[in-house]
């Protein structure tokens, strides 16, 4: 099922900066994407960690246009395009494909719970048919603890049978390695991304293609080294090193923590804004987070020089 | 906190009809709303049972414009306006207020889970401030088993303190009477709607203002009689009668069942369409549903004559 353009490696669900009025800050987002690319990190913009579901469809379309207009390489982009409404998912996905994005990370419709595989199959099938573009590469987004709507193996099997070239892979953010392993075993050669780097080595050893991870926003280079060197003698040590950072950051509310880290290492207070319902870390949390990273000799080289427009 | 315009009584989360291409059918929706008004039933259009979260914002705005243009009484309307994205909720709510809708039934932002009351307070506060219209009357929508984001008593207390006239009430769809009772006890005189008619009598006896119920789509007159007669000697019997229908329909997937019932009693196959991820009842389910209703002498008087345009 693979083709030469298949997305592989480490991707970041890029955090979305906001202006003081909470509107998205396209300039800063483009700067962050440029920095991530210098770290060999692909761009899963509009993911969960991007607060994408706190953005309107129009806001996402405008941001994507801006990124492409700013010269960000669409061959490295897998924007999130799955919305509650079929009509929104079609519009967002069609736009991403038209712009040349290499993949679309697609949540199932996530308001209604307990829906059937038949209903989810129809959702994805309608999107594929309505987008009607052979360049479309869908990555199914399995994150049941947030979406409330799991992607079952049976659903994947049915979609792969109906749309073998189009349904290109999955991001398994369940945090359940047994589930990732079951996908790898059931669909060899398929594009299975783990949802974090804690199991990146295991994923690669079992035929996976990389990871799409929140912490790739702040620790991309080390995670990429592990990806690139998974067959090297240093792989276990590299895995342990990225785990150390991931597990430390994971003690904090993750999206606020990521934004505080970017804000701190970029020397840019504007990055510390979140859209409701998310809230920034309090100062005690932030101090604990930043002190802990300093103790671990954490750095984000090159970040400050990529700073966006003044706020 | 009450004022003379406060919404009371029985409201229906009006089911949304679709054309063959799954676009919303504004004509049929207007006809259904007209019929519901003849049954003394208010219009909570764009609720959960309306498949509102399977509609784009633009689709909802166009439908609302059509209903108002068709002369549907905005004093009887409480459209759902709560979206994942703050910007969408503001736009939908502002439009509803501008058109004169008596209330706005507002889900919390429902993608991110485990969010704090502080974050939810900021969400609602931003919407209120940005809409900036003293006519705004928000009904908080507590349906944690679907939204995944509960509305706590502490959040309500904080919102009522900050926006006492604007935060007008709640729809408690938790199905947990203890929770409804706690709201009634904590906020006397506030606009507490139960999320179904099974506890309508209890709700009224404890100071509630009515119910907003899925089954008001098909059994509005009987539920309204209970509402209007809750102090009468027949109240317990009327409660038992509406319970019988509710509990029978509740054995089936509710939105597909409601659409099948409307389709059948209107003699209009177009009403049986759902947007993915929801699917229609299979024929065995439908037969069981319709036979059971016939055995119970169920009827929807006047419905067929209100039929919309031919499909």
Coordinates of C-alpha atoms in Angstrom, one line a residue:
Chain A
X1 CA 0.0 0.0 0.0
X2 CA 3.0 2.3 0.4
X3 CA 4.0 4.8 -2.2
X4 CA 7.1 6.9 -2.6
X5 CA 5.5 10.0 -1.2
X6 CA 4.4 8.3 2.0
X7 CA 4.9 10.4 5.1
X8 CA 7.4 8.9 7.6
X9 CA 9.4 10.1 10.6
X10 CA 8.6 12.5 13.4
X11 CA 5.8 15.0 13.2
X12 CA 4.7 17.6 15.6
X13 CA 1.1 18.6 16.3
X14 CA 2.3 22.2 16.1
X15 CA 1.0 24.4 19.0
X16 CA -1.0 27.4 17.8
X17 CA 0.0 30.9 18.9
X18 CA -2.7 33.5 19.7
X19 CA -2.7 37.3 19.6
X20 CA -3.9 39.3 22.6
X21 CA -7.5 39.1 21.3
X22 CA -7.1 35.3 21.1
X23 CA -7.2 35.3 17.3
X24 CA -4.6 32.9 15.7
X25 CA -1.2 34.4 15.0
X26 CA -0.2 33.2 11.6
X27 CA 3.2 34.8 11.6
X28 CA 4.3 33.1 14.7
X29 CA 2.9 29.8 13.6
X30 CA 4.9 30.0 10.3
X31 CA 8.0 30.8 12.2
X32 CA 7.5 27.8 14.5
X33 CA 6.9 25.5 11.5
X34 CA 10.1 26.7 9.9
X35 CA 12.0 26.0 13.1
X36 CA 10.5 22.5 13.4
X37 CA 11.5 21.8 9.8
X38 CA 15.1 22.7 10.7
X39 CA 14.9 20.0 13.4
X40 CA 13.8 17.4 10.8
X41 CA 10.3 17.5 12.2
X42 CA 7.2 17.2 10.0
X43 CA 4.1 19.4 10.6
X44 CA 0.9 17.8 11.9
X45 CA -0.7 21.3 12.2
X46 CA -4.2 21.4 13.6
X47 CA -3.9 18.5 15.9
X48 CA -5.2 18.1 19.4
X49 CA -2.2 19.8 20.8
X50 CA -2.6 22.7 18.3
X51 CA -6.0 23.5 20.0
X52 CA -7.3 23.0 16.5
X53 CA -10.7 22.1 17.9
X54 CA -10.9 25.5 19.5
X55 CA -10.5 27.1 16.1
X56 CA -13.2 27.7 13.6
X57 CA -13.0 26.1 10.2
X58 CA -12.4 29.5 8.6
X59 CA -9.6 30.2 11.0
X60 CA -7.9 26.9 10.1
X61 CA -8.3 27.5 6.3
X62 CA -6.8 31.0 6.7
X63 CA -3.9 29.7 8.7
X64 CA -3.2 26.9 6.2
X65 CA -3.2 29.4 3.3
X66 CA -0.8 31.5 5.2
X67 CA 1.6 28.7 5.9
X68 CA 1.6 27.6 2.3
X69 CA 2.0 31.2 1.2
X70 CA 4.9 31.6 3.5
X71 CA 6.7 28.8 1.7
X72 CA 6.2 26.0 4.2
X73 CA 6.8 22.7 2.5
X74 CA 3.4 20.9 2.0
X75 CA 5.2 17.6 1.4
X76 CA 6.0 17.7 5.2
X77 CA 2.5 18.6 6.2
X78 CA -0.3 16.5 7.6
X79 CA -3.0 18.9 8.8
X80 CA -5.8 17.8 11.0
X81 CA -9.0 17.9 9.0
X82 CA -11.6 15.9 11.0
X83 CA -14.5 17.9 12.3
X84 CA -17.9 17.1 13.9
X85 CA -19.7 18.0 10.7
X86 CA -19.3 16.1 7.5
X87 CA -19.5 19.3 5.5
X88 CA -16.7 20.9 7.5
X89 CA -14.4 17.8 7.2
X90 CA -15.0 17.7 3.4
X91 CA -14.2 21.4 3.1
X92 CA -11.1 21.3 5.2
X93 CA -9.8 18.1 3.7
X94 CA -10.4 19.3 0.1
X95 CA -8.5 22.5 0.8
X96 CA -5.5 20.6 2.3
X97 CA -5.3 18.3 -0.7
X98 CA -5.7 21.2 -3.1
X99 CA -2.7 22.9 -1.5
X100 CA -0.7 19.8 -1.8
X101 CA -0.5 18.6 1.8
X102 CA 1.0 15.1 1.9
X103 CA -1.6 13.8 4.3
X104 CA -4.7 14.6 6.3
X105 CA -5.0 13.5 9.9
X106 CA -8.7 12.8 10.3
X107 CA -10.6 12.6 13.5
X108 CA -13.9 10.7 13.3
X109 CA -16.9 12.9 13.9
X110 CA -16.6 13.2 17.7
X111 CA -19.8 14.7 19.2
X112 CA -22.1 11.6 19.0
X113 CA -20.9 8.7 21.1
X114 CA -21.5 5.0 20.8
X115 CA -21.8 5.3 17.1
X116 CA -21.5 2.2 14.9
X117 CA -18.6 1.2 12.6
X118 CA -21.1 1.4 9.8
X119 CA -21.8 5.1 10.6
X120 CA -18.0 5.8 10.9
X121 CA -17.4 4.0 7.6
X122 CA -20.0 6.1 5.9
X123 CA -18.4 9.2 7.4
X124 CA -15.0 8.5 6.0
X125 CA -16.4 7.2 2.7
X126 CA -18.5 10.3 2.2
X127 CA -15.4 12.5 2.8
X128 CA -13.3 10.5 0.4
X129 CA -16.0 10.5 -2.3
X130 CA -16.8 14.2 -1.9
X131 CA -13.2 15.3 -1.9
X132 CA -12.8 13.1 -5.0
X133 CA -9.0 13.6 -5.4
X134 CA -6.6 10.8 -5.9
X135 CA -3.9 12.7 -4.1
X136 CA -5.8 12.4 -0.8
X137 CA -4.0 10.4 1.9
X138 CA -6.0 9.9 5.0
X139 CA -4.4 9.1 8.4
X140 CA -7.1 7.9 10.8
X141 CA -6.8 9.5 14.2
X142 CA -7.4 7.1 17.1
X143 CA -7.6 9.1 20.4
X144 CA -10.6 7.7 22.2
X145 CA -9.8 9.2 25.6
X146 CA -10.3 12.7 24.0
X147 CA -12.6 12.1 21.0
X148 CA -14.7 9.5 22.7
X149 CA -15.0 7.7 19.4
X150 CA -12.5 4.9 18.9
X151 CA -11.3 3.6 15.5
X152 CA -11.6 -0.2 15.6
X153 CA -9.6 -2.7 13.7
X154 CA -12.7 -3.8 11.9
X155 CA -13.4 -0.3 10.7
X156 CA -9.8 0.1 9.4
X157 CA -10.1 -3.3 7.6
X158 CA -13.2 -2.2 5.9
X159 CA -11.8 1.2 4.9
X160 CA -8.6 -0.3 3.5
X161 CA -10.6 -2.7 1.4
X162 CA -12.7 0.1 0.0
X163 CA -10.0 2.7 -0.4
X164 CA -6.7 1.0 -0.3
X165 CA -4.5 3.8 -1.6
X166 CA -6.3 6.6 0.1
X167 CA -6.5 5.4 3.7
X168 CA -2.8 5.6 4.2
X169 CA -2.3 5.1 7.9
X170 CA -3.2 5.9 11.4
X171 CA -2.1 7.9 14.4
X172 CA -2.6 5.7 17.5
X173 CA -2.8 8.2 20.4
X174 CA -4.6 5.7 22.7
X175 CA -1.5 5.3 24.7
X176 CA -2.1 1.6 24.5
X177 CA 0.8 -0.2 22.9
X178 CA -1.2 -3.4 22.6
X179 CA -3.5 -1.6 20.3
X180 CA -0.7 -0.1 18.2
X181 CA 0.9 -3.6 18.0
X182 CA -2.4 -5.1 16.9
X183 CA -2.6 -2.5 14.1
X184 CA 0.9 -3.2 13.0
X185 CA 0.3 -6.9 13.0
X186 CA -3.1 -6.7 11.2
X187 CA -1.9 -4.3 8.4
X188 CA 1.7 -4.8 7.6
X189 CA 3.3 -2.1 5.4
X190 CA 0.6 0.4 6.4
X191 CA 1.5 3.8 7.8
X192 CA 1.2 3.4 11.6
X193 CA 2.4 6.4 13.6
X194 CA 2.6 6.0 17.3
X195 CA 1.0 8.9 19.2
X196 CA 4.0 9.5 21.3
X197 CA 7.8 8.8 21.3
X198 CA 7.7 6.5 24.3
X199 CA 7.0 3.6 22.0
X200 CA 8.8 4.9 18.9
X201 CA 11.5 2.3 19.0
X202 CA 9.0 -0.5 19.4
X203 CA 6.9 0.9 16.7
X204 CA 9.8 1.0 14.2
X205 CA 10.9 -2.5 15.2
X206 CA 7.4 -3.7 14.4
X207 CA 7.1 -2.0 11.0
X208 CA 5.7 1.4 12.0
X209 CA 6.6 4.6 10.2
X210 CA 7.3 7.1 13.0
X211 CA 5.5 9.1 15.6
X212 CA 3.4 12.2 15.9
X213 CA 4.0 13.5 19.4
X214 CA 3.1 16.5 21.5
X215 CA 6.6 16.7 22.8
X216 CA 8.0 16.9 19.3
X217 CA 7.0 20.6 19.6
X218 CA 9.8 21.1 22.0
X219 CA 12.2 18.1 21.7
X220 CA 12.1 17.4 18.0
X221 CA 15.8 16.8 17.3
X222 CA 16.3 14.2 19.9
X223 CA 13.2 12.3 18.8
X224 CA 14.3 12.5 15.2
X225 CA 17.7 11.1 16.1
X226 CA 15.9 8.1 17.7
X227 CA 13.8 7.7 14.6
X228 CA 16.7 7.9 12.2
X229 CA 18.9 5.7 14.4
X230 CA 16.4 3.1 15.5
X231 CA 18.6 0.3 14.1
X232 CA 21.8 1.7 15.7
X233 CA 23.5 0.3 18.9
X234 CA 22.5 3.6 20.6
X235 CA 18.8 3.2 20.0
X236 CA 17.9 2.1 23.5
X237 CA 19.9 4.9 25.1
X238 CA 18.3 7.4 22.8
X239 CA 14.9 6.0 23.7
X240 CA 15.7 6.4 27.3
X241 CA 16.8 10.0 26.8
X242 CA 13.6 11.1 25.0
X243 CA 11.5 9.2 27.6
X244 CA 13.1 11.2 30.4
X245 CA 12.0 14.5 28.9
X246 CA 8.6 13.2 27.8
X247 CA 7.8 11.7 31.2
X248 CA 8.9 14.9 33.0
X249 CA 6.7 17.2 30.8
X250 CA 3.9 14.7 31.1
X251 CA 3.5 15.5 34.7
X252 CA 2.0 18.9 33.7
X253 CA -1.1 19.7 31.7
X254 CA 0.5 19.1 28.3
X255 CA -0.7 21.9 26.0
X256 CA -0.2 24.7 28.6
X257 CA 3.2 23.1 29.4
X258 CA 4.3 23.1 25.7
X259 CA 3.3 26.7 25.2
X260 CA 5.1 27.8 28.4
X261 CA 8.2 26.0 27.2
X262 CA 8.1 27.6 23.8
X263 CA 7.4 30.9 25.4
X264 CA 10.3 30.6 27.7
X265 CA 12.9 29.3 25.3
X266 CA 11.8 31.8 22.6
X267 CA 11.8 34.6 25.1
X268 CA 8.4 35.5 23.8
X269 CA 5.5 35.9 26.3
X270 CA 2.9 35.9 23.5
X271 CA 3.4 32.1 23.1
X272 CA 1.9 31.6 26.6
X273 CA -1.7 32.3 25.5
X274 CA -4.3 29.5 25.3
X275 CA -7.9 29.7 24.1
X276 CA -10.6 28.8 26.6
X277 CA -11.4 26.1 27.7
X278 CA -7.7 25.6 28.2
X279 CA -5.8 27.8 30.7
X280 CA -2.1 28.6 31.1
X281 CA 0.0 27.0 33.9
X282 CA 0.0 28.9 37.1
X283 CA 3.3 30.3 38.2
X284 CA 4.2 27.5 40.6
X285 CA 3.6 24.9 37.9
X286 CA 5.6 26.9 35.4
X287 CA 8.5 27.4 37.8
X288 CA 8.6 23.7 38.5
X289 CA 8.4 22.8 34.8
X290 CA 11.2 25.2 33.8
X291 CA 13.4 24.4 36.7
X292 CA 13.1 20.7 35.9
X293 CA 14.0 21.2 32.3
X294 CA 17.0 23.3 33.2
X295 CA 18.2 20.5 35.6
X296 CA 17.9 18.2 32.6
X297 CA 20.0 20.5 30.4
X298 CA 17.1 20.9 28.1
X299 CA 17.5 23.4 25.2
X300 CA 15.7 24.4 22.0
X301 CA 18.6 25.6 19.8
X302 CA 17.8 28.1 17.1
X303 CA 14.3 28.8 18.4
X304 CA 14.6 32.4 19.5
X305 CA 16.1 33.6 16.2
X306 CA 13.0 32.2 14.4
X307 CA 10.7 34.5 16.4
X308 CA 7.6 35.9 14.7
X309 CA 6.4 39.4 14.4
X310 CA 6.3 41.5 17.6
X311 CA 3.0 41.3 19.3
Chain B
X1 CA -33.6 36.3 38.4
X2 CA -36.7 35.6 36.3
X3 CA -38.1 38.1 33.9
X4 CA -41.3 38.2 32.0
X5 CA -39.9 36.8 28.8
X6 CA -38.4 33.7 30.5
X7 CA -38.8 30.6 28.5
X8 CA -41.0 27.9 30.1
X9 CA -42.8 24.8 29.2
X10 CA -42.0 22.0 26.8
X11 CA -39.4 22.4 24.1
X12 CA -38.3 20.0 21.4
X13 CA -34.8 19.6 20.1
X14 CA -36.2 19.5 16.6
X15 CA -35.0 16.7 14.4
X16 CA -33.3 18.1 11.2
X17 CA -34.5 16.7 7.8
X18 CA -31.9 16.1 5.0
X19 CA -32.3 16.1 1.3
X20 CA -31.0 13.2 -0.8
X21 CA -27.5 14.8 -0.9
X22 CA -27.5 15.1 2.9
X23 CA -27.8 18.9 2.8
X24 CA -30.3 20.3 5.4
X25 CA -33.9 20.6 4.2
X26 CA -35.0 24.0 5.4
X27 CA -38.6 23.7 4.0
X28 CA -39.3 20.5 5.9
X29 CA -37.7 21.9 9.0
X30 CA -39.9 24.9 9.0
X31 CA -43.0 22.8 8.5
X32 CA -42.0 20.6 11.4
X33 CA -41.5 23.7 13.6
X34 CA -44.9 25.0 12.6
X35 CA -46.5 21.7 13.6
X36 CA -44.6 21.6 16.9
X37 CA -45.9 25.1 17.7
X38 CA -49.5 24.0 17.1
X39 CA -48.8 21.3 19.8
X40 CA -47.7 24.0 22.3
X41 CA -44.1 22.9 21.9
X42 CA -41.2 25.3 21.9
X43 CA -38.3 25.0 19.5
X44 CA -34.9 24.0 20.8
X45 CA -33.6 23.7 17.2
X46 CA -29.9 22.6 16.8
X47 CA -29.9 20.4 19.8
X48 CA -28.2 17.0 20.2
X49 CA -31.3 15.3 18.7
X50 CA -31.2 17.7 15.8
X51 CA -27.8 16.3 14.7
X52 CA -26.7 19.9 15.1
X53 CA -23.2 18.9 15.7
X54 CA -23.2 17.2 12.3
X55 CA -24.0 20.5 10.7
X56 CA -21.5 23.2 9.9
X57 CA -21.8 26.6 11.4
X58 CA -22.9 28.1 8.0
X59 CA -25.5 25.4 7.6
X60 CA -27.0 26.3 11.0
X61 CA -26.9 30.0 10.3
X62 CA -28.7 29.5 7.0
X63 CA -31.4 27.3 8.6
X64 CA -32.0 29.8 11.4
X65 CA -32.4 32.6 8.9
X66 CA -34.8 30.5 6.9
X67 CA -36.9 29.7 10.0
X68 CA -37.2 33.3 11.0
X69 CA -37.9 34.3 7.4
X70 CA -40.6 31.7 7.3
X71 CA -42.3 33.4 10.2
X72 CA -41.5 31.0 13.0
X73 CA -41.9 32.8 16.3
X74 CA -38.5 33.6 17.8
X75 CA -40.0 34.1 21.2
X76 CA -40.5 30.3 21.2
X77 CA -37.0 29.5 20.0
X78 CA -33.9 28.3 22.0
X79 CA -31.4 27.3 19.3
X80 CA -28.3 25.4 20.3
X81 CA -25.3 27.7 19.8
X82 CA -22.4 26.0 21.7
X83 CA -19.5 24.8 19.5
X84 CA -16.0 23.5 20.1
X85 CA -14.5 26.8 18.9
X86 CA -15.0 30.0 20.8
X87 CA -15.2 31.9 17.6
X88 CA -18.0 29.7 16.3
X89 CA -20.0 29.9 19.5
X90 CA -19.8 33.7 19.5
X91 CA -20.9 33.9 15.9
X92 CA -23.8 31.5 16.3
X93 CA -25.0 33.0 19.5
X94 CA -24.7 36.6 18.3
X95 CA -26.8 35.7 15.2
X96 CA -29.5 34.0 17.3
X97 CA -29.7 37.0 19.6
X98 CA -29.8 39.4 16.7
X99 CA -32.8 37.5 15.2
X100 CA -34.6 37.7 18.5
X101 CA -34.4 34.2 19.8
X102 CA -35.6 34.0 23.3
X103 CA -32.7 31.8 24.5
X104 CA -29.5 30.1 23.5
X105 CA -28.8 26.5 24.6
X106 CA -25.1 26.4 25.0
X107 CA -22.9 23.4 25.1
X108 CA -19.5 23.9 26.7
X109 CA -16.6 23.5 24.2
X110 CA -16.6 19.7 24.1
X111 CA -13.5 18.4 22.4
X112 CA -11.0 18.9 25.2
X113 CA -11.8 16.7 28.2
X114 CA -10.9 17.2 31.9
X115 CA -10.9 20.9 31.5
X116 CA -11.2 23.1 34.6
X117 CA -14.1 25.2 35.8
X118 CA -11.8 28.2 35.3
X119 CA -11.4 27.3 31.6
X120 CA -15.2 26.8 31.2
X121 CA -15.9 30.0 33.1
X122 CA -13.6 31.9 30.7
X123 CA -15.3 30.2 27.7
X124 CA -18.8 31.3 28.7
X125 CA -17.6 34.7 29.9
X126 CA -15.8 35.4 26.5
X127 CA -19.0 34.5 24.6
X128 CA -21.1 36.8 26.8
X129 CA -18.6 39.7 26.5
X130 CA -18.1 39.3 22.8
X131 CA -21.8 38.9 22.0
X132 CA -22.3 42.0 24.1
X133 CA -26.1 42.1 23.9
X134 CA -28.3 42.5 27.0
X135 CA -31.0 40.4 25.3
X136 CA -28.8 37.3 25.5
X137 CA -30.3 34.5 27.7
X138 CA -28.0 31.5 28.0
X139 CA -29.2 28.1 29.0
X140 CA -26.2 25.9 30.0
X141 CA -26.3 22.5 28.5
X142 CA -25.3 19.7 30.8
X143 CA -25.1 16.4 28.9
X144 CA -21.8 14.9 30.1
X145 CA -22.5 11.4 28.7
X146 CA -22.3 12.9 25.2
X147 CA -20.3 16.1 25.5
X148 CA -17.8 14.6 28.0
X149 CA -17.7 18.0 29.7
X150 CA -19.9 18.4 32.7
X151 CA -21.3 21.7 34.0
X152 CA -20.7 21.7 37.8
X153 CA -22.7 23.5 40.4
X154 CA -19.6 25.5 41.2
X155 CA -19.3 26.7 37.6
X156 CA -23.0 27.7 37.6
X157 CA -22.6 29.6 40.9
X158 CA -19.7 31.5 39.5
X159 CA -21.5 32.4 36.2
X160 CA -24.6 33.5 38.0
X161 CA -22.6 35.8 40.2
X162 CA -20.9 37.4 37.2
X163 CA -23.8 37.4 34.8
X164 CA -27.0 37.1 36.8
X165 CA -29.5 38.1 34.1
X166 CA -27.7 36.5 31.2
X167 CA -27.2 33.0 32.5
X168 CA -30.9 32.2 32.5
X169 CA -31.0 28.5 33.2
X170 CA -29.9 25.0 32.4
X171 CA -30.9 21.9 30.5
X172 CA -30.0 18.9 32.6
X173 CA -29.7 16.0 30.3
X174 CA -27.5 13.9 32.6
X175 CA -30.4 11.6 33.3
X176 CA -29.5 11.9 37.0
X177 CA -32.4 13.4 38.9
X178 CA -30.2 13.9 42.0
X179 CA -28.2 16.4 39.9
X180 CA -31.3 18.2 38.7
X181 CA -32.6 18.4 42.2
X182 CA -29.3 19.8 43.4
X183 CA -29.6 22.5 40.8
X184 CA -33.1 23.3 41.8
X185 CA -32.2 23.5 45.5
X186 CA -29.0 25.6 44.9
X187 CA -30.6 28.1 42.5
X188 CA -34.2 28.7 43.4
X189 CA -36.1 30.7 40.8
X190 CA -33.6 29.8 38.1
X191 CA -34.6 28.3 34.7
X192 CA -34.1 24.6 35.2
X193 CA -35.3 22.4 32.4
X194 CA -35.1 18.7 32.8
X195 CA -33.6 16.9 29.8
X196 CA -36.6 14.5 29.5
X197 CA -40.2 14.3 30.5
X198 CA -39.7 11.3 32.8
X199 CA -39.0 13.7 35.6
X200 CA -41.1 16.6 34.4
X201 CA -43.6 16.4 37.3
X202 CA -40.8 16.2 39.8
X203 CA -39.1 19.1 38.2
X204 CA -42.2 21.3 38.3
X205 CA -42.9 20.3 41.9
X206 CA -39.4 21.4 42.8
X207 CA -39.5 24.8 41.1
X208 CA -38.3 23.9 37.6
X209 CA -39.7 25.5 34.4
X210 CA -40.3 22.6 32.1
X211 CA -38.4 20.1 30.0
X212 CA -36.5 19.9 26.7
X213 CA -37.0 16.4 25.5
X214 CA -36.1 14.3 22.4
X215 CA -39.6 12.6 22.5
X216 CA -41.2 16.1 22.4
X217 CA -40.5 15.7 18.7
X218 CA -43.2 13.1 18.4
X219 CA -45.3 13.3 21.6
X220 CA -45.5 17.0 22.3
X221 CA -49.1 17.5 23.1
X222 CA -49.2 14.8 25.9
X223 CA -46.1 16.2 27.4
X224 CA -47.4 19.7 27.3
X225 CA -50.7 18.6 29.0
X226 CA -48.6 17.2 31.8
X227 CA -46.6 20.5 32.0
X228 CA -49.8 22.6 32.0
X229 CA -51.6 20.3 34.4
X230 CA -48.8 19.4 36.8
X231 CA -50.9 20.7 39.8
X232 CA -54.0 18.8 38.7
X233 CA -55.3 15.6 40.2
X234 CA -54.5 13.9 36.9
X235 CA -50.8 14.7 37.0
X236 CA -49.6 11.3 38.1
X237 CA -51.6 9.6 35.5
X238 CA -50.4 12.0 32.8
X239 CA -46.8 11.4 33.9
X240 CA -47.4 7.6 33.6
X241 CA -48.8 8.0 30.1
X242 CA -45.9 10.0 28.7
X243 CA -43.5 7.7 30.5
X244 CA -45.0 4.7 28.6
X245 CA -44.2 6.2 25.2
X246 CA -40.8 7.6 26.3
X247 CA -39.7 4.3 27.7
X248 CA -40.8 2.4 24.7
X249 CA -39.1 4.7 22.2
X250 CA -36.0 4.7 24.5
X251 CA -35.4 1.0 23.7
X252 CA -34.2 2.1 20.2
X253 CA -31.4 4.4 19.0
X254 CA -33.2 7.6 19.7
X255 CA -32.4 9.9 16.8
X256 CA -33.0 7.3 14.2
X257 CA -36.2 6.2 16.0
X258 CA -37.5 9.8 16.1
X259 CA -36.8 10.3 12.4
X260 CA -38.4 7.0 11.5
X261 CA -41.5 7.9 13.5
X262 CA -41.9 11.3 11.9
X263 CA -41.3 9.7 8.5
X264 CA -44.0 7.2 9.1
X265 CA -46.7 9.4 10.5
X266 CA -46.0 12.2 8.0
X267 CA -46.0 9.6 5.2
X268 CA -42.7 11.1 4.0
X269 CA -39.7 8.8 3.4
X270 CA -37.4 11.8 3.2
X271 CA -37.6 12.2 6.9
X272 CA -35.8 8.9 7.4
X273 CA -32.3 10.2 6.4
X274 CA -29.5 10.8 8.9
X275 CA -26.1 12.3 8.5
X276 CA -23.1 10.0 9.2
X277 CA -22.0 9.0 11.7
X278 CA -25.6 8.2 12.6
X279 CA -27.5 5.5 10.6
X280 CA -31.2 4.8 10.1
X281 CA -32.9 1.9 11.9
X282 CA -32.8 -1.4 10.1
X283 CA -36.1 -2.7 9.0
X284 CA -36.6 -5.2 11.8
X285 CA -36.0 -2.4 14.4
X286 CA -38.4 -0.1 12.5
X287 CA -41.1 -2.7 12.3
X288 CA -40.8 -3.3 16.0
X289 CA -40.9 0.4 16.8
X290 CA -43.9 1.2 14.6
X291 CA -45.8 -1.9 15.7
X292 CA -45.2 -1.0 19.3
X293 CA -46.5 2.5 18.8
X294 CA -49.6 1.3 17.0
X295 CA -50.3 -1.1 19.9
X296 CA -50.1 1.9 22.2
X297 CA -52.6 3.9 20.0
X298 CA -49.9 6.5 19.3
X299 CA -50.7 9.3 16.8
X300 CA -49.3 12.6 15.6
X301 CA -52.4 14.5 14.7
X302 CA -52.0 17.2 12.0
X303 CA -48.5 16.2 11.1
X304 CA -49.1 15.0 7.5
X305 CA -50.9 18.1 6.5
X306 CA -47.8 20.2 7.5
X307 CA -45.6 18.3 5.1
X308 CA -42.8 20.3 3.4
X309 CA -41.9 20.5 -0.2
X310 CA -41.7 17.3 -2.2
X311 CA -38.2 15.9 -2.3

